[in-house]
Coordinates of C-alpha atoms and ligand atoms in Angstrom, one line a residue:
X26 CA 121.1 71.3 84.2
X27 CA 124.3 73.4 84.4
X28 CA 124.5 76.1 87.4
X29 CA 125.4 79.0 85.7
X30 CA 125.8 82.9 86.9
X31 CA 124.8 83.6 90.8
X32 CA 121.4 86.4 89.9
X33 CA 121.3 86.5 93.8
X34 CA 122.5 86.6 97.4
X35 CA 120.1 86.6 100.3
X36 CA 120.7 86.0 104.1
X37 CA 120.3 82.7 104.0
X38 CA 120.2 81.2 100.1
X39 CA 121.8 81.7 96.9
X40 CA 120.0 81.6 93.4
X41 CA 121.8 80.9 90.2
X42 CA 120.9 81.2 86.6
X43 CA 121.0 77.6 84.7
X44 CA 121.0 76.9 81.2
X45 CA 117.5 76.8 80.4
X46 CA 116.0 80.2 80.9
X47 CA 113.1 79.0 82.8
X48 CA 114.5 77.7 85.6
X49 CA 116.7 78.9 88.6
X50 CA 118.8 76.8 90.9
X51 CA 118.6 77.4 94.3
X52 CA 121.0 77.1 97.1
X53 CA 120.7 77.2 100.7
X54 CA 123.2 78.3 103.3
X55 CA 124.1 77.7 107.0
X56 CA 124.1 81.1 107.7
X57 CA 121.5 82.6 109.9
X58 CA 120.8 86.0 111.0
X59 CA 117.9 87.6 112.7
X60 CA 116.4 91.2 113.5
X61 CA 117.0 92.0 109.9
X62 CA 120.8 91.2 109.7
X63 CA 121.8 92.6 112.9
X64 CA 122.4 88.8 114.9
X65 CA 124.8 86.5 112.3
X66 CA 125.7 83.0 113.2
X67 CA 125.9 79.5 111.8
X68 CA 123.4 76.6 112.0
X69 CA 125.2 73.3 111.0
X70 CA 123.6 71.3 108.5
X71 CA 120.9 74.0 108.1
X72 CA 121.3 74.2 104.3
X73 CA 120.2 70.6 103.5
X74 CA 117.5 70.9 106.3
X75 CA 115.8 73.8 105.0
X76 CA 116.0 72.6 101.6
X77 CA 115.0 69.3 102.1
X78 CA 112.1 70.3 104.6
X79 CA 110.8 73.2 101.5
X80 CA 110.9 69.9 99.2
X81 CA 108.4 68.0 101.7
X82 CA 106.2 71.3 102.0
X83 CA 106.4 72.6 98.0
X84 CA 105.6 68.8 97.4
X85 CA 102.7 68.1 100.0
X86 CA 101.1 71.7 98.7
X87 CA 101.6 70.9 95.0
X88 CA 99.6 67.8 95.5
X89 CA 96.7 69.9 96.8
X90 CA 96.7 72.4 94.0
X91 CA 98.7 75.0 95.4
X92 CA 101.4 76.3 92.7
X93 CA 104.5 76.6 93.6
X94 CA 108.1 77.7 92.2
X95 CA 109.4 74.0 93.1
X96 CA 110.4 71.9 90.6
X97 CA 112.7 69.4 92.1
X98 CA 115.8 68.3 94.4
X99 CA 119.5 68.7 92.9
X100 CA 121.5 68.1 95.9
X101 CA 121.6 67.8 99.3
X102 CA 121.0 71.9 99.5
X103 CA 120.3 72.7 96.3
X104 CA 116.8 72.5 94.3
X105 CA 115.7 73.4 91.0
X106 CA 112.5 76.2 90.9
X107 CA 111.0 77.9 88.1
X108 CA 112.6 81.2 87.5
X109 CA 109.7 84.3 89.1
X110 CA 110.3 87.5 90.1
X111 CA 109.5 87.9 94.0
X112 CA 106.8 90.3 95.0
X113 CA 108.3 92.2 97.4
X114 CA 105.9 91.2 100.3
X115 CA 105.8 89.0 103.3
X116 CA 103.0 87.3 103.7
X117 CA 102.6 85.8 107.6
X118 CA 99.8 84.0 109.2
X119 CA 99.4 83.6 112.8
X120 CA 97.4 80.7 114.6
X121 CA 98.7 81.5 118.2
X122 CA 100.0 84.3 119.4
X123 CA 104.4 84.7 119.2
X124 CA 107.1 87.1 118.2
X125 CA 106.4 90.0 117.2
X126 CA 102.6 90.1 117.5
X127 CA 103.3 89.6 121.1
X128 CA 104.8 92.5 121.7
X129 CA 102.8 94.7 119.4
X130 CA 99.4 93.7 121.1
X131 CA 100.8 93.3 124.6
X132 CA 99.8 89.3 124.1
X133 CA 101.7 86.8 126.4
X134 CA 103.1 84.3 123.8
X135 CA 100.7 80.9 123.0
X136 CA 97.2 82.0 123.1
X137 CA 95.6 80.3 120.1
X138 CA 93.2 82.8 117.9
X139 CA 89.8 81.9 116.9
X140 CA 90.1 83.2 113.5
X141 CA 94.2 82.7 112.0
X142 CA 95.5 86.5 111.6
X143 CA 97.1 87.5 108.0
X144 CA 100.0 90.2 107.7
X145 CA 101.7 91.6 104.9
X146 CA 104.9 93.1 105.3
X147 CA 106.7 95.4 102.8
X148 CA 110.4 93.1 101.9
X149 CA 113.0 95.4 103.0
X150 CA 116.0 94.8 105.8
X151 CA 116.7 98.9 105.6
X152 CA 113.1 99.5 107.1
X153 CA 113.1 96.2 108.9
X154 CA 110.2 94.7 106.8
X155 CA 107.5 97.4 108.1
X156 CA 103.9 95.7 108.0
X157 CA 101.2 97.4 105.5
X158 CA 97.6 97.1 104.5
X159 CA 95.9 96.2 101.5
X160 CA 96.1 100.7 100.8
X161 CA 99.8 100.8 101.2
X162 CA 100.2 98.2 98.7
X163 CA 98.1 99.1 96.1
X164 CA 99.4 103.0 96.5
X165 CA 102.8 101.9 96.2
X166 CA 102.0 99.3 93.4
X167 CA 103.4 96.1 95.2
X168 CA 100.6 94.3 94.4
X169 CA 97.2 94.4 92.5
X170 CA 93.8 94.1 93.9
X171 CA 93.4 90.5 92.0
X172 CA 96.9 89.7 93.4
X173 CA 96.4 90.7 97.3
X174 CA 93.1 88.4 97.2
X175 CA 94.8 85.3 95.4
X176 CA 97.9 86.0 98.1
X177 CA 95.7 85.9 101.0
X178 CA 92.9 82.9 99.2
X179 CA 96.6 81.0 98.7
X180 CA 97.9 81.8 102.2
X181 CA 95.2 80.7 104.1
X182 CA 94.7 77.3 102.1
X183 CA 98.4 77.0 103.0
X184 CA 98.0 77.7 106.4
X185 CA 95.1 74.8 106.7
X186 CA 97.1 72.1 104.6
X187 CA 100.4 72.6 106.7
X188 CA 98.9 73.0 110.0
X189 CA 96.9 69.5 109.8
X190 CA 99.6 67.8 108.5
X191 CA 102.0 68.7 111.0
X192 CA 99.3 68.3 113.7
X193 CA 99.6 64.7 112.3
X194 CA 103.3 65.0 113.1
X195 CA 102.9 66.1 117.0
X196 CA 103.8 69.4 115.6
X197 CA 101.9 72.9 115.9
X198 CA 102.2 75.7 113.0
X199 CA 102.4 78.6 115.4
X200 CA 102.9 81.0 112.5
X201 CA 104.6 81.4 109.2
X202 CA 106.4 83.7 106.7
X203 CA 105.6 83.2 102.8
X204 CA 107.0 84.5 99.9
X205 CA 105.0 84.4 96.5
X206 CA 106.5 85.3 92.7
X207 CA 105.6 85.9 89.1
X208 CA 106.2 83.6 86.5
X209 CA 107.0 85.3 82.7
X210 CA 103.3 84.2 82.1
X211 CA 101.9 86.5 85.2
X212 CA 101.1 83.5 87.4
X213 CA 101.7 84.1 91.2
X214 CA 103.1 80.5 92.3
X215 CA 104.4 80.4 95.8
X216 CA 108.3 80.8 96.4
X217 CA 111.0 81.0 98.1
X218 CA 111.2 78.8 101.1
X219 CA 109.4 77.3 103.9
X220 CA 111.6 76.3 106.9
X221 CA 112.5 76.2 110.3
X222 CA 113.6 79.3 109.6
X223 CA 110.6 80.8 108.0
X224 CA 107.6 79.2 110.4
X225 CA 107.1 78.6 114.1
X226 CA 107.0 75.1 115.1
X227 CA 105.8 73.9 118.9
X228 CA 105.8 70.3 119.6
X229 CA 102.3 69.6 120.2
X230 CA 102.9 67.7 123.6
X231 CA 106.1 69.7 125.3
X232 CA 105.2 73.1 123.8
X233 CA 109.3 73.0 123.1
X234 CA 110.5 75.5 120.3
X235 CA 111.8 73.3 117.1
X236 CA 112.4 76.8 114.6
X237 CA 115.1 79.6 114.4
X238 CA 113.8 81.4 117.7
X239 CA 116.0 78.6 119.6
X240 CA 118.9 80.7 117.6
X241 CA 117.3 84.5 117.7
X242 CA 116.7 84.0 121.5
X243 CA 119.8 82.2 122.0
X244 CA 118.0 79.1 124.1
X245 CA 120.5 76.3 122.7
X246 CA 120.0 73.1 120.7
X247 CA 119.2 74.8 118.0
X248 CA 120.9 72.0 115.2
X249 CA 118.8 69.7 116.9
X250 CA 115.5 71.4 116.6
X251 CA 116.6 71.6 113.0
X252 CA 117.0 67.7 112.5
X253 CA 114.1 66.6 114.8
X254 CA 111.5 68.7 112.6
X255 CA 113.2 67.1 109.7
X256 CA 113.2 63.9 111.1
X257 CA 109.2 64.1 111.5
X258 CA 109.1 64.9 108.0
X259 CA 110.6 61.9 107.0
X260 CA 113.8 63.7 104.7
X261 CA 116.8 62.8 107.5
Ligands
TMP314 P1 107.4 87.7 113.7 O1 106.6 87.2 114.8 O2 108.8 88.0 114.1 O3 106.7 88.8 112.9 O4 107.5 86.4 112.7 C1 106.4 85.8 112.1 C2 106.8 84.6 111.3 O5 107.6 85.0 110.2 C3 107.7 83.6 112.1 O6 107.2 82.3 111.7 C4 109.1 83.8 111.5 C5 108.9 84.4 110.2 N1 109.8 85.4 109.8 C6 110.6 85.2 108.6 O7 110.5 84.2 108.0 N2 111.5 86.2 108.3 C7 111.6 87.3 109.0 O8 112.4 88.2 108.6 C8 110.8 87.5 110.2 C9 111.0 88.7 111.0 C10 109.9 86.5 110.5
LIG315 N1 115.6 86.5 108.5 C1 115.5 87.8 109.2 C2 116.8 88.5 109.3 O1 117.8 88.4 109.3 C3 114.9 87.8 110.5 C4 114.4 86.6 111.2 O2 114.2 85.5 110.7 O3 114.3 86.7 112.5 O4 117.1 89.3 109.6

């Protein structure tokens, strides 16, 4: 598969056209930033981590009947996905309480909910990714009806295949950040990435941070967190 064109530059990937029209290749960077933009730095090795870790996840989910954009790995950070246009809405669910939650609701961080919390946030860095209801997207055509109840259906079967298998991993899924897409055919397959840099991750027996909040919150080790999730997942 030739990498053509680059279609795209995010914070932290790179997507490229290839020479089948179907398909996009992906590549992930080192780069990190946080609070939309405003924090920049580097993450050694972060690239392949993220990429490889997304490979074990896309994998893992595809097996349970979740579609996703993932077709397969390329190179150490670089995967091939089917080619969707990104809906331009985060879709977060919460297990225990972190980030920016916390602060909203006045909650001190790692009280576990009874019931996991869904959030949608609108995808943009100008308004710093404002969270909306189900009204705000449907007035502002983000999504349809149809499409905000297979996005949240998706999410939380997401939520309960990842969290027990990391569980099985001495891992807790604190929270997490998806991204879903639209083939050419109108299917909504799950996209984009899901990382260190896109979830929470406790160890289950130190409550120690393994996920980017070691870098937004500037607490150190944060290559290391990187590896040791990856090394749990069996792709180091
Ligand atoms: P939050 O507590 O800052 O709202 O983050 C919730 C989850 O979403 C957390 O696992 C980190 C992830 N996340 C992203 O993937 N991208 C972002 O831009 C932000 C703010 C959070
Ligand atoms: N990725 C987001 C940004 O740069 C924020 C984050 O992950 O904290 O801005």
């Amino acid at each position: 598969m030739d990498k053509l064109e680059q279609v795209y530059e995010g914070k932290a990937k790179k997507v490229f056209k290839t020479d089948d029209p179907h398909y996009y290749i992906i590549e992930y960077k080192d780069e990190a930033t946080a609070f939309d933009g405003k924090k920049k730095g580097i993450i050694q090795g972060k690239g392949t981590i993220n990429n490889k870790v997304s490979a074990v996840f896309f994998e893992l989910l595809e097996q349970k009947g979740i579609p996703t954009h993932f077709i397969k790995l390329l190179s150490p950070n670089e995967m091939l996905v089917k080619k969707v246009d990104i809906i331009p809405l985060e879709v977060i669910v919460r297990n225990y309480s972190a980030g920016s939650v916390s602060k909203r609701l006045g909650l001190e961080e790692g009280i576990k909910f009874d019931t996991p919390i869904l959030e949608f946030s609108y995808k943009s860095d100008e308004l710093g990714d404002p969270m909306v209801n189900d009204y705000h997207i449907l007035a502002l055509h983000l999504a349809t009806k149809d499409e905000i109840s297979t996005l949240t259906q998706q999410a939380f079967k997401i939520n309960d295949i990842l969290s027990s298998y990391l569980w099985e991993k001495n891992i807790i899924l604190v929270d997490f950040k998806l991204e879903f897409g639209k083939t050419p055919e109108g299917d909504i397959v799950l996209a984009d990435e899901i990382s260190p840099d896109t979830c929470r991750f406790w160890d289950r027996t130190t409550m120690e941070k393994l996920d980017k909040d070691r870098f937004r919150r500037d607490m150190g080790n944060v290559e290391e967190a990187y590896i040791e999730v990856a090394r749990r997942l069996g792709c180091l």
